[in-house]
DNA sequence: CCTTGAAGCTCTAGTTACTAGAGGTTTTAT
DNA sequence: ATAAAACCTCTAGTAACTAGAGCTTCAAGG
């Protein structure tokens, strides 16, 4: 039995975020006390931890909703087909993660180049600004 | 002399985005034709290219606004102090980029681990779901 | 010149995943 | 009983766009 504050503490998720997840249907609507306060169970905590963990791993809420449908937390028996679908979602996420890494690495190299040139050209116009102002000086594309 | 559509094509920036940048003050308010259509000059194109380039490099709009103030595009003479400030902004951005890369790499490893286990445990409960449901199985923190 | 379609206009609101605050009620601890 | 903490709903904001409605202007072709 948890109040929303207790659930928040146990799951490292903020109270308004928990309400948001309920609003968008990611968490089920909980029972209420006589004073209209939400009452959560252990299953809610497990489900919320699943969600937060998925967010930490970069899955968007839609994907997490799908994964939840495949999991035992959504009253659906997990079977072989669902396992493959969850795996597919994770693979998409992994590919997207690598793509982001590559992009960021390219950007880091560009920024490094910009800053190295800054150090070497103390007596000249700022290279950071030069490079931003002139796309030809940029090597990433 | 550019119409907004011409400016958009020349800068690879969408028309509504150009209007958005004007709304938030990142681009100056342009002259208008007798028919109330925006008329842009070469300087506007240079400025917009600067902005887009900064966005590509991951600078947020606030930082870009600051960089623009230091640049010749904002009618301010660039001087030594401004060069240092631009460099400082770029350094912050670089550090943030490396931090994001590290984070994404850690996440990628976790996803890889999840998926490897999936392949090896075809006859068992899906590891993707297992790991998401049980935080203890997760090695990143 | 006229017509039509393309391009432009402002305004409102949506996207994603939260987050903040106002103004109120309930619970808890002293 | 009282005061503070915790809870409630609702509205709106954050960042950086993006979409669409309903209108006007422009340009090209007949």
PDB file of N, CA and C (backbone and C1' of nucleotides) in Angstrom, chain A residues 14 17 20-21 35 55 60-61, chain C residues 16-20 25-27:
ATOM      1  N   UNK A  14       9.194  11.452  -9.945  1.00  0.00           N
ATOM      2  CA  UNK A  14       8.504  12.571  -9.292  1.00  0.00           C
ATOM      3  C   UNK A  14       6.993  12.383  -9.283  1.00  0.00           C
ATOM      4  N   UNK A  17       5.107  13.474 -12.339  1.00  0.00           N
ATOM      5  CA  UNK A  17       5.379  12.554 -13.444  1.00  0.00           C
ATOM      6  C   UNK A  17       4.499  11.311 -13.324  1.00  0.00           C
ATOM      7  N   UNK A  20       1.258  12.259 -14.498  1.00  0.00           N
ATOM      8  CA  UNK A  20       1.323  12.371 -15.965  1.00  0.00           C
ATOM      9  C   UNK A  20       1.195  10.996 -16.600  1.00  0.00           C
ATOM     10  N   UNK A  21       1.915  10.022 -16.059  1.00  0.00           N
ATOM     11  CA  UNK A  21       1.858   8.675 -16.633  1.00  0.00           C
ATOM     12  C   UNK A  21       0.447   8.093 -16.529  1.00  0.00           C
ATOM     13  N   UNK A  35     -10.476  10.232   1.415  1.00  0.00           N
ATOM     14  CA  UNK A  35     -10.065  11.620   1.192  1.00  0.00           C
ATOM     15  C   UNK A  35      -9.575  11.863  -0.229  1.00  0.00           C
ATOM     16  N   UNK A  55      12.852   4.337 -19.526  1.00  0.00           N
ATOM     17  CA  UNK A  55      13.230   5.707 -19.845  1.00  0.00           C
ATOM     18  C   UNK A  55      14.735   5.892 -19.725  1.00  0.00           C
ATOM     19  N   UNK A  60      11.271   5.531 -25.735  1.00  0.00           N
ATOM     20  CA  UNK A  60      10.223   6.544 -25.564  1.00  0.00           C
ATOM     21  C   UNK A  60       8.995   5.887 -24.947  1.00  0.00           C
ATOM     22  N   UNK A  61       8.058   6.722 -24.535  1.00  0.00           N
ATOM     23  CA  UNK A  61       6.924   6.202 -23.760  1.00  0.00           C
ATOM     24  C   UNK A  61       6.063   5.247 -24.572  1.00  0.00           C
TER      25      UNK A  61
ATOM     26  P    DT C  16       3.999  12.618 -29.770  1.00  0.00           P
ATOM     27  O5'  DT C  16       5.189  12.861 -28.745  1.00  0.00           O
ATOM     28  C5'  DT C  16       6.535  12.903 -29.219  1.00  0.00           C
ATOM     29  C4'  DT C  16       7.429  13.243 -28.066  1.00  0.00           C
ATOM     30  C3'  DT C  16       7.031  12.554 -26.756  1.00  0.00           C
ATOM     31  O3'  DT C  16       8.135  11.826 -26.279  1.00  0.00           O
ATOM     32  C1'  DT C  16       7.371  14.894 -26.418  1.00  0.00           C
ATOM     33  P    DA C  17       7.899  10.656 -25.237  1.00  0.00           P
ATOM     34  O5'  DA C  17       8.308  11.407 -23.897  1.00  0.00           O
ATOM     35  C5'  DA C  17       9.623  11.918 -23.766  1.00  0.00           C
ATOM     36  C4'  DA C  17       9.679  12.820 -22.560  1.00  0.00           C
ATOM     37  C3'  DA C  17       9.032  12.220 -21.303  1.00  0.00           C
ATOM     38  O3'  DA C  17       9.899  12.427 -20.221  1.00  0.00           O
ATOM     39  C1'  DA C  17       8.248  14.388 -21.680  1.00  0.00           C
ATOM     40  P    DC C  18       9.754  11.530 -18.919  1.00  0.00           P
ATOM     41  O5'  DC C  18       8.495  12.172 -18.179  1.00  0.00           O
ATOM     42  C5'  DC C  18       8.663  13.098 -17.109  1.00  0.00           C
ATOM     43  C4'  DC C  18       9.057  14.474 -17.604  1.00  0.00           C
ATOM     44  C3'  DC C  18       9.160  15.494 -16.492  1.00  0.00           C
ATOM     45  O3'  DC C  18      10.553  15.774 -16.251  1.00  0.00           O
ATOM     46  C1'  DC C  18       8.029  16.372 -18.424  1.00  0.00           C
ATOM     47  P    DT C  19      10.895  16.286 -14.749  1.00  0.00           P
ATOM     48  O5'  DT C  19      10.198  17.706 -14.612  1.00  0.00           O
ATOM     49  C5'  DT C  19      10.701  18.811 -15.354  1.00  0.00           C
ATOM     50  C4'  DT C  19       9.896  20.052 -15.011  1.00  0.00           C
ATOM     51  C3'  DT C  19       9.657  20.241 -13.517  1.00  0.00           C
ATOM     52  O3'  DT C  19      10.247  21.481 -13.161  1.00  0.00           O
ATOM     53  C1'  DT C  19       7.671  20.594 -14.758  1.00  0.00           C
ATOM     54  P    DA C  20      10.255  21.971 -11.626  1.00  0.00           P
ATOM     55  O5'  DA C  20       9.178  23.143 -11.618  1.00  0.00           O
ATOM     56  C5'  DA C  20       9.151  24.076 -12.690  1.00  0.00           C
ATOM     57  C4'  DA C  20       8.022  25.064 -12.447  1.00  0.00           C
ATOM     58  C3'  DA C  20       7.735  25.322 -10.976  1.00  0.00           C
ATOM     59  O3'  DA C  20       7.530  26.717 -10.807  1.00  0.00           O
ATOM     60  C1'  DA C  20       5.764  24.576 -12.059  1.00  0.00           C
ATOM     61  P    DT C  25     -11.468  23.822   0.149  1.00  0.00           P
ATOM     62  O5'  DT C  25     -10.770  22.378   0.143  1.00  0.00           O
ATOM     63  C5'  DT C  25     -11.143  21.409  -0.817  1.00  0.00           C
ATOM     64  C4'  DT C  25     -10.488  20.076  -0.486  1.00  0.00           C
ATOM     65  C3'  DT C  25     -10.838  19.512   0.897  1.00  0.00           C
ATOM     66  O3'  DT C  25     -11.105  18.124   0.754  1.00  0.00           O
ATOM     67  C1'  DT C  25      -8.494  19.679   0.675  1.00  0.00           C
ATOM     68  P    DT C  26     -11.569  17.297   2.032  1.00  0.00           P
ATOM     69  O5'  DT C  26     -10.224  16.551   2.435  1.00  0.00           O
ATOM     70  C5'  DT C  26      -9.603  15.671   1.508  1.00  0.00           C
ATOM     71  C4'  DT C  26      -8.345  15.079   2.115  1.00  0.00           C
ATOM     72  C3'  DT C  26      -8.555  14.368   3.455  1.00  0.00           C
ATOM     73  O3'  DT C  26      -7.891  13.110   3.353  1.00  0.00           O
ATOM     74  C1'  DT C  26      -6.794  15.928   3.628  1.00  0.00           C
ATOM     75  P    DT C  27      -7.964  12.067   4.539  1.00  0.00           P
ATOM     76  O5'  DT C  27      -6.516  12.211   5.156  1.00  0.00           O
ATOM     77  C5'  DT C  27      -5.387  12.070   4.301  1.00  0.00           C
ATOM     78  C4'  DT C  27      -4.114  12.295   5.081  1.00  0.00           C
ATOM     79  C3'  DT C  27      -4.040  11.556   6.419  1.00  0.00           C
ATOM     80  O3'  DT C  27      -2.756  10.955   6.468  1.00  0.00           O
ATOM     81  C1'  DT C  27      -3.584  13.854   6.741  1.00  0.00           C
TER      82       DT C  27
END
